Coordinates of C-alpha atoms in Angstrom, one line a residue:
Chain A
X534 CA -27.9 -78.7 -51.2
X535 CA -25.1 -78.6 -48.0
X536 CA -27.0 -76.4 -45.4
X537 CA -27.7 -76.5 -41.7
X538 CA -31.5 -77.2 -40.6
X539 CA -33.1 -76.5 -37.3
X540 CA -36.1 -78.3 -35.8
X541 CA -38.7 -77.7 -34.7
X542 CA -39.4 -74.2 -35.6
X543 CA -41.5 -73.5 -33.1
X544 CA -41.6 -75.2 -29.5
X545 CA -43.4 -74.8 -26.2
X546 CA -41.9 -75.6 -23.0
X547 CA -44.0 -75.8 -20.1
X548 CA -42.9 -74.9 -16.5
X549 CA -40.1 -77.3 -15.2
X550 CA -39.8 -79.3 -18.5
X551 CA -36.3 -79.8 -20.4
X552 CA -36.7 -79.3 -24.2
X553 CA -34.5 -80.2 -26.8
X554 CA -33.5 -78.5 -30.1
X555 CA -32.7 -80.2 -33.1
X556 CA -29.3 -78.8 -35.1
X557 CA -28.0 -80.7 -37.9
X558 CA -25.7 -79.9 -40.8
X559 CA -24.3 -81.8 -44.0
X560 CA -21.6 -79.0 -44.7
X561 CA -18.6 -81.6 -43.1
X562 CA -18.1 -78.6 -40.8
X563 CA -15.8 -79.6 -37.7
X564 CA -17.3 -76.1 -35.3
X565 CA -20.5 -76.0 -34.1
X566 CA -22.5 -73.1 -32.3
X567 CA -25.1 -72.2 -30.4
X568 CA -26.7 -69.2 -29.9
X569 CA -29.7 -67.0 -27.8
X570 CA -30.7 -64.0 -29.9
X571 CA -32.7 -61.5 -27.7
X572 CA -34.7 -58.2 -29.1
X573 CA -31.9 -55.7 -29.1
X574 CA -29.3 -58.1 -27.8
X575 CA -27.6 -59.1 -30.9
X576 CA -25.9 -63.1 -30.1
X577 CA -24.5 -64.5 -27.1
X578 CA -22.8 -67.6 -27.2
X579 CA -24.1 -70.7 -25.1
X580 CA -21.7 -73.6 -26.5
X581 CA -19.1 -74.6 -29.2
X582 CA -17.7 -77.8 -30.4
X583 CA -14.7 -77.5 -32.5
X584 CA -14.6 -81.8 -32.9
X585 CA -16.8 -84.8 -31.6
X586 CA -17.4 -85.6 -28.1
X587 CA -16.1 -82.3 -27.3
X588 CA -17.4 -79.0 -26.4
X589 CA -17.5 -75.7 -24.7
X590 CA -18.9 -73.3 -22.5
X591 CA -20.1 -69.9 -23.9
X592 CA -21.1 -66.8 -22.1
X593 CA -24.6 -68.3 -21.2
X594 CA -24.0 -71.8 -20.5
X595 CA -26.3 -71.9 -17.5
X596 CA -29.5 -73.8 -17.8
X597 CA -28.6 -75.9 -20.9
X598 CA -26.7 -78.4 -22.0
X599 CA -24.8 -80.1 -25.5
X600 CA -23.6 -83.0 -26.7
X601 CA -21.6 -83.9 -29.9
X602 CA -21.4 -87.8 -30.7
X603 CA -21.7 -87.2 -34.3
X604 CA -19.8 -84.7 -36.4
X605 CA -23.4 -83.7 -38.2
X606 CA -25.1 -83.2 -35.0
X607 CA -25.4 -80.8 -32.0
X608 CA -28.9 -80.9 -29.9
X609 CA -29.0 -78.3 -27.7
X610 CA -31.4 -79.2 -24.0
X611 CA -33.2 -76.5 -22.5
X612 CA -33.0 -77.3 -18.9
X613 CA -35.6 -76.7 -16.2
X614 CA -32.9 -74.7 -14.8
X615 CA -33.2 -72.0 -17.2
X616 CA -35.4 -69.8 -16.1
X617 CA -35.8 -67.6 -18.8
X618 CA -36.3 -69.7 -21.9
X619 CA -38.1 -67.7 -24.2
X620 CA -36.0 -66.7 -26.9
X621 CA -34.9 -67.7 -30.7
X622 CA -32.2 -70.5 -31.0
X623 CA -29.6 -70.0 -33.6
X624 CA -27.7 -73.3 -34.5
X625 CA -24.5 -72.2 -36.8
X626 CA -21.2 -74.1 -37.8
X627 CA -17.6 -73.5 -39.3
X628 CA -14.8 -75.2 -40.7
X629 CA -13.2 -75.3 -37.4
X630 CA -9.7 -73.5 -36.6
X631 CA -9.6 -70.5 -34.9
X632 CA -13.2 -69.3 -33.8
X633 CA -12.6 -65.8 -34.2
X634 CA -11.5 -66.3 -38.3
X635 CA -13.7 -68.6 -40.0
X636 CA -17.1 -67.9 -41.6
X637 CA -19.6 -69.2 -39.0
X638 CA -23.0 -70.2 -41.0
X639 CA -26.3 -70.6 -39.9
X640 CA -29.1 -72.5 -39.5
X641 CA -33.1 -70.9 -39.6
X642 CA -33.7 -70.7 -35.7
X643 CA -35.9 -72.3 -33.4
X644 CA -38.3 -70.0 -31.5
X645 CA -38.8 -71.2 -27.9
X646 CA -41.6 -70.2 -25.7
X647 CA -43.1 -70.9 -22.7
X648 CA -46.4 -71.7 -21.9
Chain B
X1233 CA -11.6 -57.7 -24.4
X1234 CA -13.3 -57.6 -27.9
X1235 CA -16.4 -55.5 -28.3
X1236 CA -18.4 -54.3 -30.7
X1237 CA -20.5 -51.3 -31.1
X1238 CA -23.2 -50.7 -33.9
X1239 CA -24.5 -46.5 -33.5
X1240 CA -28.4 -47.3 -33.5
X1241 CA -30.5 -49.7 -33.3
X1242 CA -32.5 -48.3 -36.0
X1243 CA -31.6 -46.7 -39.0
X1244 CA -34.3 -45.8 -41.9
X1245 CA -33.3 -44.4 -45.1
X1246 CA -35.7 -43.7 -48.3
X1247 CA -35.7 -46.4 -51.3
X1248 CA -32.8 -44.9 -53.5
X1249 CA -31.4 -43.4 -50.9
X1250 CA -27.6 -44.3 -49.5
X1251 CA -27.3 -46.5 -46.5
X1252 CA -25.0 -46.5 -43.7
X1253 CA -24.6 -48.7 -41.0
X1254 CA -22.2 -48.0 -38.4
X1255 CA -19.8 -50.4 -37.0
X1256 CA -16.9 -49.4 -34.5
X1257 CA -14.4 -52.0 -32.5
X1258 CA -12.0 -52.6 -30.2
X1259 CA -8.8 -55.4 -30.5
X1260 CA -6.0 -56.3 -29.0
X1261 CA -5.4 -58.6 -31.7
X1262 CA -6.0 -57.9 -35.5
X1263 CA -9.3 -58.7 -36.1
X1264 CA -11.6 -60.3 -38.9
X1265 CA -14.3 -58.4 -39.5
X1266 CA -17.8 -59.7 -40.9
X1267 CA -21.1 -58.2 -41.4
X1268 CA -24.5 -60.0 -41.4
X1269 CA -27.9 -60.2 -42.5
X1270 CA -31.3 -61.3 -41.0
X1271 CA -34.3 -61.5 -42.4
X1272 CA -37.8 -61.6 -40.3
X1273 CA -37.3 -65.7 -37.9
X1274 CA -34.3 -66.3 -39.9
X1275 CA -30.9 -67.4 -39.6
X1276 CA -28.5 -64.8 -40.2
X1277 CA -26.6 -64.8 -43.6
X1278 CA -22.8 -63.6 -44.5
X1279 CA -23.0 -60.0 -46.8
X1280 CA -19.1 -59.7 -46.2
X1281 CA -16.2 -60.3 -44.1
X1282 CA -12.4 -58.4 -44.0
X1283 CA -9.5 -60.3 -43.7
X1284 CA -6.5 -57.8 -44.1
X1285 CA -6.2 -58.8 -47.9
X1286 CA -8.4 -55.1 -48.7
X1287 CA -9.4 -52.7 -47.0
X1288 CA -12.5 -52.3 -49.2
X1289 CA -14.7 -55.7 -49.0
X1290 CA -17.4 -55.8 -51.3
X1291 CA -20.3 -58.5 -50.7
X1292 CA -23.8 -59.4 -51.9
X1293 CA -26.7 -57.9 -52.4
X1294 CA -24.5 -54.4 -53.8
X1295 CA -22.9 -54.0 -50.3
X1296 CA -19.5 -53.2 -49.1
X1297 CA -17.8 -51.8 -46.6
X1298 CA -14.5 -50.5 -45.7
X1299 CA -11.6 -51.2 -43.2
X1300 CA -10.3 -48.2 -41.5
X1301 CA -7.7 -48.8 -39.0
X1302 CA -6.9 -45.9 -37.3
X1303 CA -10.6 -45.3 -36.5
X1304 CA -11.2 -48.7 -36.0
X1305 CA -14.2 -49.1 -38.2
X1306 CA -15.9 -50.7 -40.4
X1307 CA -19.1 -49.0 -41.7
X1308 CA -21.3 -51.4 -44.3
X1309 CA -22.8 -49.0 -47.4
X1310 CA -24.6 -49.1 -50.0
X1311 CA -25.0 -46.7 -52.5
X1312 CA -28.5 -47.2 -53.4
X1313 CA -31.1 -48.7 -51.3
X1314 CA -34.0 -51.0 -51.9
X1315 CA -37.1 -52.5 -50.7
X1316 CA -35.7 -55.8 -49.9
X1317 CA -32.9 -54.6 -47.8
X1318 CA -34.8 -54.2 -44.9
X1319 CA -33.3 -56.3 -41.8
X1320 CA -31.5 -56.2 -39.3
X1321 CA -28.1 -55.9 -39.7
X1322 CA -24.9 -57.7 -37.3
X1323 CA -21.7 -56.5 -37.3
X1324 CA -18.9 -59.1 -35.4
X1325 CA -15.4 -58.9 -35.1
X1326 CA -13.5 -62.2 -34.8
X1327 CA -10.0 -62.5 -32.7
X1328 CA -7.5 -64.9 -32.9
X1329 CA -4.8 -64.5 -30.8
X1330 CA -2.6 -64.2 -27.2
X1331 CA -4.3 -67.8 -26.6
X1332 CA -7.7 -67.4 -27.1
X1333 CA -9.9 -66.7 -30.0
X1334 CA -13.4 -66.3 -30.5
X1335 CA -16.6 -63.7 -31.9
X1336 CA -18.1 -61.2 -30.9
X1337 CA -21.5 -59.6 -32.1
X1338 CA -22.9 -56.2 -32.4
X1339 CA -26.2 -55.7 -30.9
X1340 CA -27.6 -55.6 -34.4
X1341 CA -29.3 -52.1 -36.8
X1342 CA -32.7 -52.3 -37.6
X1343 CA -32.9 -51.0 -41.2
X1344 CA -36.5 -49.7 -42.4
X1345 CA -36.7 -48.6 -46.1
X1346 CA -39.2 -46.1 -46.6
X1347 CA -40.9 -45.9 -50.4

């Protein structure tokens, strides 16, 4: 079954830690996404890769950080820096071309608090 | 700029009932349309997405929604609602043009089916 899993589900950061988030995806997508969904936000983009060992800023780049070094793989860290963590994760990924035209599909979420 | 306004963040309809979701949005470019679905800490799923081939998209779950241009809308119905359809509900329109491409989301319609 091709599909995009997230790990963990749940995770706890504790003041002035850097977490990481788990995104992997077996579709042979080229795009991959992250996201911060809010309560009465909708998504806001943190980064994109449209190919290995490249990616982008989003909106909300501040306090995390990407890398790509495998086409079915995209961690996302959760940097000390970010000082308002607590949110749910949402790792998603395309065919790649034009951002704006292809299906993006997603993985389950993480769900990051703080403690 | 691209944006994307759903009218309310809650909308609750009784089981049988017709639901409505509104979705209005601005382009400079035309734009792909998509509407998705989240469940309760999940990832959010395609119902549908517009790409100019009809104005009339119809998607899972008994869903579909239509194009219209000159009030740049596009409003997700379904004639007959049930228990299972409550969600929340993203509309996002997708641009592609002018040098730069991308998505945007909606801030999301909580629906609440009543028995």
């Amino acid at each position: 079954d091709g599909g995009i899993t997230q790990s963990p589900k749940y995770l706890f950061r504790k003041e002035g830690q850097n977490v990481t988030l788990s995104c992997e995806q077996n579709l042979n997508h080229d795009a991959m996404y992250w996201y911060r969904q809010d309560p009465g936000q909708g998504l806001r983009l943190i980064y994109y890769s449209q190919i290995v060992n490249d990616f982008q800023k989003g909106d909300i780049a501040e306090g995390y950080s990407v890398s790509r070094e495998k086409k079915e793989s995209f961690p996302l860290t959760v940097t000390s820096a970010q000082k308002n963590p607590t949110a749910f994760y949402l790792c998603a990924s395309s065919r790649g071309g034009a951002r704006g035209r292809e299906t993006q599909y997603f993985g389950p979420g993480t769900r990051l608090l703080v403690l | 700029a691209q944006s994307v306004t759903q009218l309310g963040s809650h909308v609750s309809v009784s089981e049988g009932a017709l639901v409505l979701l509104r979705c209005n949005y601005s382009s400079s470019v035309p734009p792909y349309l998509f509407w998705y679905v989240q469940y309760p800490n999940q990832g959010l799923q395609l119902l549908l997405k517009y790409t100019s081939a009809a104005t009339l998209v119809k998607g899972i779950n008994g869903f579909e929604a239509e194009f219209k241009k000159s009030e740049t809308s596009f409003h997700l119905t379904k004639p007959s609602a049930h228990m299972s359809d409550a969600a929340e509900y993203f509309c996002a329109v997708g641009y592609s043009g002018g040098g730069a491409d991308g998505l945007t989301f909606g801030k999301g319609t909580h629906l609440i089916i009543q028995p």
